[in-house]
PDB file of C-alpha atoms in Angstrom:
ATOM      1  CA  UNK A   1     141.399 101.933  87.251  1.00  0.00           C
ATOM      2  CA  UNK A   2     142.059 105.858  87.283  1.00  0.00           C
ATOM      3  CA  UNK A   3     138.728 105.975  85.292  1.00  0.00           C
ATOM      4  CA  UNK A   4     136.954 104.142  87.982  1.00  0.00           C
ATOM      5  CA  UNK A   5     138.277 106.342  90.662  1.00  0.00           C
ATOM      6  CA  UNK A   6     137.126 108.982  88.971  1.00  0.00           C
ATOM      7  CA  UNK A   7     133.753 107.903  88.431  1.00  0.00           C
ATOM      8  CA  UNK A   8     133.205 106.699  91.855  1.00  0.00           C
ATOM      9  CA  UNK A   9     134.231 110.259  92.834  1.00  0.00           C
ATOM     10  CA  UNK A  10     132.063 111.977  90.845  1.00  0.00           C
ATOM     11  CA  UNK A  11     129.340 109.816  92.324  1.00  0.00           C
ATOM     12  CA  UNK A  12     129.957 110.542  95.937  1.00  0.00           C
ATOM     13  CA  UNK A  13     129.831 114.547  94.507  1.00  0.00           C
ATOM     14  CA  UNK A  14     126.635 114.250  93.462  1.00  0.00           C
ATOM     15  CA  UNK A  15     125.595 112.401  96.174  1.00  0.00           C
ATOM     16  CA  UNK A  16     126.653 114.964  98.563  1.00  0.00           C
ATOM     17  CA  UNK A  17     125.328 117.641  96.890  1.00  0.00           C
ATOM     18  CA  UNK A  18     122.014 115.708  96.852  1.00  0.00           C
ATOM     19  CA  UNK A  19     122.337 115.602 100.666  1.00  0.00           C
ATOM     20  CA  UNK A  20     123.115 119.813 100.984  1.00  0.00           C
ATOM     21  CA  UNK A  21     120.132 120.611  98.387  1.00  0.00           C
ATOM     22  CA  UNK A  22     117.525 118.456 100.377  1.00  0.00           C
ATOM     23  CA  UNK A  23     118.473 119.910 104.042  1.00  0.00           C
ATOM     24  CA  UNK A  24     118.440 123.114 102.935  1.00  0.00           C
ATOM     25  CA  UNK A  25     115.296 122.843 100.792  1.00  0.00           C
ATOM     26  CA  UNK A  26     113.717 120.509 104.204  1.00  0.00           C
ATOM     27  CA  UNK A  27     114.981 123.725 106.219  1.00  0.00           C
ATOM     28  CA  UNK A  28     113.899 126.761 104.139  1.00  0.00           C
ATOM     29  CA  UNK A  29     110.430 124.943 104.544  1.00  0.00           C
ATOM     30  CA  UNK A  30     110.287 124.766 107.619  1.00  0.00           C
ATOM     31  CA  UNK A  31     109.239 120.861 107.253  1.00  0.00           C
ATOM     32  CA  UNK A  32     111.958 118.500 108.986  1.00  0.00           C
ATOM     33  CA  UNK A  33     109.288 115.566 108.465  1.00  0.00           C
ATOM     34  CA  UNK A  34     110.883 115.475 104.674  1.00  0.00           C
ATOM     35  CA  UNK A  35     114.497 114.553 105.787  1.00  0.00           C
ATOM     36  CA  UNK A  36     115.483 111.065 106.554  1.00  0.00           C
ATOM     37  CA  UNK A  37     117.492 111.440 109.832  1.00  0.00           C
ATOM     38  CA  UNK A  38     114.605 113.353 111.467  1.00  0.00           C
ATOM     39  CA  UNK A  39     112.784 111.504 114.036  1.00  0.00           C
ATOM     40  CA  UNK A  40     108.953 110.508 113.193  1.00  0.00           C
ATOM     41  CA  UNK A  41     106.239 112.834 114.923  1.00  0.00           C
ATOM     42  CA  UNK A  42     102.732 111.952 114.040  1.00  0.00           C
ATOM     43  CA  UNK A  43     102.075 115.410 114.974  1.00  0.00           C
ATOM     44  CA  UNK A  44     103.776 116.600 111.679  1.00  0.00           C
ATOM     45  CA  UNK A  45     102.081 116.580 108.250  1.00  0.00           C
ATOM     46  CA  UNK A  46     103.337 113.875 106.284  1.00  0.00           C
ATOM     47  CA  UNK A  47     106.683 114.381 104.264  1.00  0.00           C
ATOM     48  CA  UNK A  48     109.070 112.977 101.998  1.00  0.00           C
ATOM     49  CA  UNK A  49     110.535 110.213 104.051  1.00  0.00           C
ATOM     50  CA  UNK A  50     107.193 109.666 106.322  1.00  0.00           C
ATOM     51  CA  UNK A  51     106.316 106.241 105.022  1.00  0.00           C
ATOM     52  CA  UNK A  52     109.770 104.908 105.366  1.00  0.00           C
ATOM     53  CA  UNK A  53     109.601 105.824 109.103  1.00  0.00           C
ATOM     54  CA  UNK A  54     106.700 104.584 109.295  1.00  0.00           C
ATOM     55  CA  UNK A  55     107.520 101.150 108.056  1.00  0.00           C
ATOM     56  CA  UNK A  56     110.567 101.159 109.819  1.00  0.00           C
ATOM     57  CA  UNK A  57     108.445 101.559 113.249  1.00  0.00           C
ATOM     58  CA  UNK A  58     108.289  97.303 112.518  1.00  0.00           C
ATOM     59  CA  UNK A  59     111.852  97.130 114.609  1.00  0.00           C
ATOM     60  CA  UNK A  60     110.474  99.143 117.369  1.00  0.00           C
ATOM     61  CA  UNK A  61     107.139  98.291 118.758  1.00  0.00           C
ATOM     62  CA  UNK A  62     107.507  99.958 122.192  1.00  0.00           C
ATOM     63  CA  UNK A  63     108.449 103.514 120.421  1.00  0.00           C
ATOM     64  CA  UNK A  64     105.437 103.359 118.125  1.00  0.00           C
ATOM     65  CA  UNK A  65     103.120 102.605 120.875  1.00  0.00           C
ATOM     66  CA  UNK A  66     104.512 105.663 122.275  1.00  0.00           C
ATOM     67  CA  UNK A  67     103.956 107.845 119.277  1.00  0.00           C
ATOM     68  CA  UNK A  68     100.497 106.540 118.707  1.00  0.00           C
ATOM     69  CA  UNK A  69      99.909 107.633 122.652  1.00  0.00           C
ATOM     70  CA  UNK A  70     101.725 110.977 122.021  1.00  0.00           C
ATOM     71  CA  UNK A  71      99.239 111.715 119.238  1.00  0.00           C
ATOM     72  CA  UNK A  72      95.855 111.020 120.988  1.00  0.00           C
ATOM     73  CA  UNK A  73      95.499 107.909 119.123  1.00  0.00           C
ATOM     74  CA  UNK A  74      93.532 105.179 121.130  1.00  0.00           C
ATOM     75  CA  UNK A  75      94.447 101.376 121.046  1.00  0.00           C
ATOM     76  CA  UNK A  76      94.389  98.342 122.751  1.00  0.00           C
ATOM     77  CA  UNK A  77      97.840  96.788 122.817  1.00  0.00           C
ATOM     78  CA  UNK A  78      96.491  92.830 122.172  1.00  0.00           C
ATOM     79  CA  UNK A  79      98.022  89.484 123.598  1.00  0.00           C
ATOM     80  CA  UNK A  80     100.999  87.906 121.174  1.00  0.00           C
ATOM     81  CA  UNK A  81      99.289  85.450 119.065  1.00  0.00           C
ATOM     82  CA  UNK A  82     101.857  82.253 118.246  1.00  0.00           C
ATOM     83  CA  UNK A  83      99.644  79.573 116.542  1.00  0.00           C
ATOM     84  CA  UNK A  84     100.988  76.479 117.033  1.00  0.00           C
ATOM     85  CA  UNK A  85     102.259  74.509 113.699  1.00  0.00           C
ATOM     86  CA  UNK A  86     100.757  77.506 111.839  1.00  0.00           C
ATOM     87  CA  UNK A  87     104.474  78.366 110.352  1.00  0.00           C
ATOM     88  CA  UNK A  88     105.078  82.189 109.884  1.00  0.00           C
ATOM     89  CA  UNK A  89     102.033  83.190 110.908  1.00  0.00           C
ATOM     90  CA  UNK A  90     101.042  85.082 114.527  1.00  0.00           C
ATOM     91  CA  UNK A  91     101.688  88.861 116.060  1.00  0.00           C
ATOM     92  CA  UNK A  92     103.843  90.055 118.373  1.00  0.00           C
ATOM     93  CA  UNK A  93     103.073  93.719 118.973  1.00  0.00           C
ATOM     94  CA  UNK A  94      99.151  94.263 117.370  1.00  0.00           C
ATOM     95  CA  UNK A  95      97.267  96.793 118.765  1.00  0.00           C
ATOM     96  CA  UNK A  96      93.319  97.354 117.887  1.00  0.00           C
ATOM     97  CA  UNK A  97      92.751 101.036 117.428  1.00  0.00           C
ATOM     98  CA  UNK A  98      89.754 102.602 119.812  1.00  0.00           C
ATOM     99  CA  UNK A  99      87.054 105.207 119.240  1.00  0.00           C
ATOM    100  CA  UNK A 100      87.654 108.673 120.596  1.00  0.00           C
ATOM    101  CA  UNK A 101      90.923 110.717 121.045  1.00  0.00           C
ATOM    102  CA  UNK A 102      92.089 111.597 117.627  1.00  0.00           C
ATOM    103  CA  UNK A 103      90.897 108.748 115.528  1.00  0.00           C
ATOM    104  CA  UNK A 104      87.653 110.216 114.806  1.00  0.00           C
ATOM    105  CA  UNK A 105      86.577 107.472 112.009  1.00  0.00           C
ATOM    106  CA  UNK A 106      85.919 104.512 113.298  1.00  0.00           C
ATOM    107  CA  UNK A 107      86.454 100.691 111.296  1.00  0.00           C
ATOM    108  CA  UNK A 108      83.528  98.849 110.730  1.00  0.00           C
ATOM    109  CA  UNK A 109      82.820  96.144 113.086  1.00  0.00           C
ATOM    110  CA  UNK A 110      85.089  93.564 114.279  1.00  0.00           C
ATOM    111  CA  UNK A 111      87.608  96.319 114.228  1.00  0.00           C
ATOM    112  CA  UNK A 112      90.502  94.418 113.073  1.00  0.00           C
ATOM    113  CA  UNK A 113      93.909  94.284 114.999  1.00  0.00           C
ATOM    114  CA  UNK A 114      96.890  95.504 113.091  1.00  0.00           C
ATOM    115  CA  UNK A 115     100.474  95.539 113.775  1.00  0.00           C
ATOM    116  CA  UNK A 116     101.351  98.985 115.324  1.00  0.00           C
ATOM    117  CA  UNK A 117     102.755 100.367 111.841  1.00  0.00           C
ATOM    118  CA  UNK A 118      99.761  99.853 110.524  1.00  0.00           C
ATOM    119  CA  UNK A 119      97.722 101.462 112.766  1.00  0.00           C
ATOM    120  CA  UNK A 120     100.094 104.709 112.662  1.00  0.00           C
ATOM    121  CA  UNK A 121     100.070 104.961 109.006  1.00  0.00           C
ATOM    122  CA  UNK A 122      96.145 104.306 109.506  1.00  0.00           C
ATOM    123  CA  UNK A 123      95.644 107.406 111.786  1.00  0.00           C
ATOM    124  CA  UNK A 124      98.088 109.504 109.712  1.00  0.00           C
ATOM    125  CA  UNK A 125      95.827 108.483 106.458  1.00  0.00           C
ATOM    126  CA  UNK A 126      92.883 109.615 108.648  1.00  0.00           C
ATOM    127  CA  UNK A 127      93.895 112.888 109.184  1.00  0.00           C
ATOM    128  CA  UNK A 128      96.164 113.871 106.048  1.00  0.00           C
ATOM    129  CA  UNK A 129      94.089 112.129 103.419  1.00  0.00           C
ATOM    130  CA  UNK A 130      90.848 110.560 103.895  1.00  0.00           C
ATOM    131  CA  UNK A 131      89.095 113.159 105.720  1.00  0.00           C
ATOM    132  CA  UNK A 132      90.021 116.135 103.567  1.00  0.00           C
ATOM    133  CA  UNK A 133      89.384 114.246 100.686  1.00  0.00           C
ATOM    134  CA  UNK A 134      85.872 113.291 101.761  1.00  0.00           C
ATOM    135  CA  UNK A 135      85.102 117.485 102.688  1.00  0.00           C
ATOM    136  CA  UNK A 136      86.576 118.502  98.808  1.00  0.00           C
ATOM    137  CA  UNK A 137      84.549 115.878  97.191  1.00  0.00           C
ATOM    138  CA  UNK A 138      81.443 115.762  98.861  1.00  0.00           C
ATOM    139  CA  UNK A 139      81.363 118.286 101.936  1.00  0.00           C
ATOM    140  CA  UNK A 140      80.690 115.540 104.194  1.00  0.00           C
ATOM    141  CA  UNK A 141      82.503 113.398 107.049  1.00  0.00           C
ATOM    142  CA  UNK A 142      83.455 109.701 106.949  1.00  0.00           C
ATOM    143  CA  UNK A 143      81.736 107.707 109.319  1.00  0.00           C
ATOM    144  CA  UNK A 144      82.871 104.347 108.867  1.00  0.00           C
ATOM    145  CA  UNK A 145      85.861 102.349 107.021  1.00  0.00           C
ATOM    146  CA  UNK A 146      84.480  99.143 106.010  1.00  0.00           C
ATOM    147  CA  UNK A 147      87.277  96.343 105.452  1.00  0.00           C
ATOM    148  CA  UNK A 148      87.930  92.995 105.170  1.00  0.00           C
ATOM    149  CA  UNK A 149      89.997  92.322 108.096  1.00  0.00           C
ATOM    150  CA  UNK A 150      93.854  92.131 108.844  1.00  0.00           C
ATOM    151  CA  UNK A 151      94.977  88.812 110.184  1.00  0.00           C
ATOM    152  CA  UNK A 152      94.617  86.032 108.467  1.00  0.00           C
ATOM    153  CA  UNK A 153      97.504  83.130 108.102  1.00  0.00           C
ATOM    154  CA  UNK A 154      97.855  82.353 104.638  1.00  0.00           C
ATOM    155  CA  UNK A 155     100.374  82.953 101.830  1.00  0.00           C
ATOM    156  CA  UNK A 156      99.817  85.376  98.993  1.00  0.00           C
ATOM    157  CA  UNK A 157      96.923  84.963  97.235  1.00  0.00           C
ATOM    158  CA  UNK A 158      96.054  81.791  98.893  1.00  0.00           C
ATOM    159  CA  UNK A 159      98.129  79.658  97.686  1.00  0.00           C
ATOM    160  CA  UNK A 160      99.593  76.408  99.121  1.00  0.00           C
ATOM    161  CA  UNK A 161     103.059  77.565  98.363  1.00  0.00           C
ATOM    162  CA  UNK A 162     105.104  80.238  98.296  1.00  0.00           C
ATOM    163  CA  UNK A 163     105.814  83.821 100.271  1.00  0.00           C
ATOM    164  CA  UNK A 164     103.694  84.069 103.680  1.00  0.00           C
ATOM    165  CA  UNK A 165     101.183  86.663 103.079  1.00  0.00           C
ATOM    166  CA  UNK A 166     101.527  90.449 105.156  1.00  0.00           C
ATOM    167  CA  UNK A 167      98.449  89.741 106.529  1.00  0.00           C
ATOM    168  CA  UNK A 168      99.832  86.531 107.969  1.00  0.00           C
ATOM    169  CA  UNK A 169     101.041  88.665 110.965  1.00  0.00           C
ATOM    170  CA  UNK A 170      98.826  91.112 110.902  1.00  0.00           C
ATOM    171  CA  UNK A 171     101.249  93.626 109.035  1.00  0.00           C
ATOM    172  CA  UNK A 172      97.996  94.750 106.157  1.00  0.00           C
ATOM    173  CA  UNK A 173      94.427  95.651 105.952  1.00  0.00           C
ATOM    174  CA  UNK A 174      91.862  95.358 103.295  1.00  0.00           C
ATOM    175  CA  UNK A 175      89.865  98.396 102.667  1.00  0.00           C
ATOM    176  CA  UNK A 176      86.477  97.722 101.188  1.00  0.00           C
ATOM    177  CA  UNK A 177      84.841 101.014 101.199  1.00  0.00           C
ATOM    178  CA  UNK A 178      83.366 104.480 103.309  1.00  0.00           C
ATOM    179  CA  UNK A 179      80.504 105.648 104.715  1.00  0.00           C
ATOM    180  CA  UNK A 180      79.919 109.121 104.742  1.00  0.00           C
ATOM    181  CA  UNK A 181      77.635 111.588 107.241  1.00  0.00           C
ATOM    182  CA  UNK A 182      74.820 112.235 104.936  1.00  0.00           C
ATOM    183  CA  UNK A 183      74.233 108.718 104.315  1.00  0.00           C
ATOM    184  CA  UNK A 184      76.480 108.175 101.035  1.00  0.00           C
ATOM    185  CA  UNK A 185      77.937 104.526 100.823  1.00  0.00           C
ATOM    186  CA  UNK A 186      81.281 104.303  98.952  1.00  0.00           C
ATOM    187  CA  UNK A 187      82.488 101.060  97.725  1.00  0.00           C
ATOM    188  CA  UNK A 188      85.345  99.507  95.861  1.00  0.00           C
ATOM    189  CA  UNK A 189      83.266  97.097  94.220  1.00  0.00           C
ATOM    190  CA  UNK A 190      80.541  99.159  92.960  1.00  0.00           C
ATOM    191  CA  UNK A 191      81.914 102.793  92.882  1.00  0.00           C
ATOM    192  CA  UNK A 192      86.182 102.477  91.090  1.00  0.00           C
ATOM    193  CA  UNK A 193      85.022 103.222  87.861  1.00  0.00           C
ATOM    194  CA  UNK A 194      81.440 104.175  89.025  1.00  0.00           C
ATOM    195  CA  UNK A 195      79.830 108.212  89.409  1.00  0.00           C
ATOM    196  CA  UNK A 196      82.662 110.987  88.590  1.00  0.00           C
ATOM    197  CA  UNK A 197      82.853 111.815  92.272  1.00  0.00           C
ATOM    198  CA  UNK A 198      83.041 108.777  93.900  1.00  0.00           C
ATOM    199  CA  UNK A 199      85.439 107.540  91.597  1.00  0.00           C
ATOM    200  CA  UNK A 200      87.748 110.611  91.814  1.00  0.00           C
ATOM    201  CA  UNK A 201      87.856 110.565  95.916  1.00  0.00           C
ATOM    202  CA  UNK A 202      88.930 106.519  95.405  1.00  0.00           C
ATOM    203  CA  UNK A 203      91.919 107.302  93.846  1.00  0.00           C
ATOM    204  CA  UNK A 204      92.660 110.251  95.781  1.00  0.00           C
ATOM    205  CA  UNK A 205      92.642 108.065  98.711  1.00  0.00           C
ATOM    206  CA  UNK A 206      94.718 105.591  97.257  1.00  0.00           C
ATOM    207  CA  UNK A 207      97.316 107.833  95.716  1.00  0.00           C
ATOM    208  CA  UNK A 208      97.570 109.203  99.295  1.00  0.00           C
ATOM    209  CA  UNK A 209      97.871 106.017 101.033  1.00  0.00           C
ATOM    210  CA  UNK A 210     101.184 105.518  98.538  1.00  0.00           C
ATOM    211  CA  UNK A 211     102.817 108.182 100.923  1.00  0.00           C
ATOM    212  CA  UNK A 212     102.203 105.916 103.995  1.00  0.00           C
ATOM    213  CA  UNK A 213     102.631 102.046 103.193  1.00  0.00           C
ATOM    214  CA  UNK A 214     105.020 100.368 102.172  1.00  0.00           C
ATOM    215  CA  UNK A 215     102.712  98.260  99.300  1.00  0.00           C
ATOM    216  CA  UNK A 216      99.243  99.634  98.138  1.00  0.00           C
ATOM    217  CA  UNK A 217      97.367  97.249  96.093  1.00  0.00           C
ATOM    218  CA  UNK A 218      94.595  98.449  94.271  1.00  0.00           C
ATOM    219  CA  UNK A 219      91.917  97.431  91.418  1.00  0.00           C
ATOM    220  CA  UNK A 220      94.512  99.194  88.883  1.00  0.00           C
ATOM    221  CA  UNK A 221      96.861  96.031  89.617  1.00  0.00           C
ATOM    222  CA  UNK A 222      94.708  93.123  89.038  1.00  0.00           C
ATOM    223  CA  UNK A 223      91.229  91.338  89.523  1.00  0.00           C
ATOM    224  CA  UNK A 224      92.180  89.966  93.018  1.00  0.00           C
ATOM    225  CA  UNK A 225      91.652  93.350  93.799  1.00  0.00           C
ATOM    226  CA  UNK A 226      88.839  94.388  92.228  1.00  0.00           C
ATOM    227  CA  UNK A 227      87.173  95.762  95.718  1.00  0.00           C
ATOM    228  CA  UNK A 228      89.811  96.313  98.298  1.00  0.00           C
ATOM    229  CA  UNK A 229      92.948  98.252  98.843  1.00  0.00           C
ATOM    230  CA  UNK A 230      95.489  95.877 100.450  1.00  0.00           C
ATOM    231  CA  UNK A 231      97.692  97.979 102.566  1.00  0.00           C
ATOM    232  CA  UNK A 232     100.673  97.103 104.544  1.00  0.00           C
ATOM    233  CA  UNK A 233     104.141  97.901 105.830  1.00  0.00           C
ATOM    234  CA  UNK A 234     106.601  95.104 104.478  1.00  0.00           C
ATOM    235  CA  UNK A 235     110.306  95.686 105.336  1.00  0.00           C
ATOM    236  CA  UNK A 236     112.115  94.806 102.413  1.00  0.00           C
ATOM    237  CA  UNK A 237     115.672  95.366 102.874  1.00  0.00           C
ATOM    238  CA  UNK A 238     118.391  97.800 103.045  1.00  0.00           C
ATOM    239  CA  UNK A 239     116.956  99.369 100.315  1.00  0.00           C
ATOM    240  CA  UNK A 240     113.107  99.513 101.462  1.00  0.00           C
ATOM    241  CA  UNK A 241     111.529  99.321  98.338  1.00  0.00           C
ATOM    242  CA  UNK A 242     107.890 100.847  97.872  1.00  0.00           C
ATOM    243  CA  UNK A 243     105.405  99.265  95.769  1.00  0.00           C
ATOM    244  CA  UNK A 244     101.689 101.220  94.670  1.00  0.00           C
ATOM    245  CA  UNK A 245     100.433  99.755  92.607  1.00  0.00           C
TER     246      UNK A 245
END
């Protein structure tokens, strides 16, 4: 028993020290956005704990309406969709994300509707990841996200049985591919393991998006994915585990 004690207080030690070395490293930096108690500004580059904010945003659709609205984003907050006998599926709190403000890339046509943690983690991979990456690798814009779409009530994978898909309320998004300003066409399908370039800026983008959602899915993790990135914000727990994949 002593030696339990003991460990257990060594433990809590650590932990504490854990706690000191990240606020003062967070502070020397100048970057609260990488401690856990701070509160989310989409304003702020993206930092350690930015993702987990971001997912947590699920419990609090009013609030993340108001921090898309505080950053310039623009949305349409859509009707609740409830199908009837359609199980887990439907949306409370979707919003479609507009042209103009600070979402300068628009999604190809029908822009999907996402669930609002989406759509923040979205504008923030706009901003932080996509668009830089696009100027390094080919000094050019991005015009266009082409996807697949968001909502769609099924389970995972399509299957009959088993876990009800993220996209079954509108909590994911499948990326298909870019379109740049001087006409370049970048595609999942055709470009993962295609030109030097193109390939490079993929996984830049997707290593990126790791930082924002809660799962990224990729054509690294199997053939289902062989020309999308699935991306979504799935609470899982007290513990909130990530998965990129």
């Amino acid at each position: 028993m002593r030696a339990v004690r003991r460990v257990i207080a060594i433990t809590a030690a650590l932990a504490l020290v854990a706690v000191a070395a990240l606020l003062i490293w967070a502070q020397a930096r100048g970057r609260p956005q990488d401690l856990p108690w701070t509160r989310l500004d989409l304003a702020q580059p993206v930092g350690l704990f930015t993702g987990r904010k971001l997912t947590a945003l699920g419990d609090d659709a009013p609030r993340c309406r108001a921090l898309l609205t505080d950053a310039g984003v623009r949305f349409t907050a859509l009707p609740a969709l409830r199908p009837t006998g359609a199980g887990s599926c439907g949306y409370d709190d979707a919003v479609r994300l507009e042209r103009g403000g600070a979402g300068a890339i628009p999604f190809a046509a029908p822009v999907p509707g996402v669930a609002c943690p989406v759509a923040a983690a979205l504008a923030l991979w706009e901003w932080h990841v996509v668009a830089p990456a696009a100027q390094r690798h080919f000094g050019a814009r991005v015009t266009r996200i082409d996807h697949f779409g968001s909502y769609s009530c099924r389970r995972m994978y399509g299957r009959d049985a088993g876990s009800w898909s993220e996209h079954s309320t509108a909590n994911a998004i499948d990326i298909a591919g870019f379109r740049l300003s001087d006409g370049t066409r970048i595609t999942l399908a055709g470009d993962w393991n295609g030109a030097p370039a193109k390939a490079a800026f993929l996984r830049e983008v997707r290593d990126g998006a790791c930082d924002l959602f809660a799962t990224v899915l990729s054509p690294d993790y199997n053939a289902a994915h062989r020309d999308h990135f699935h991306l979504d914000q799935a609470q899982r727990g007290t513990m909130g585990w990530r998965a990129c994949r």
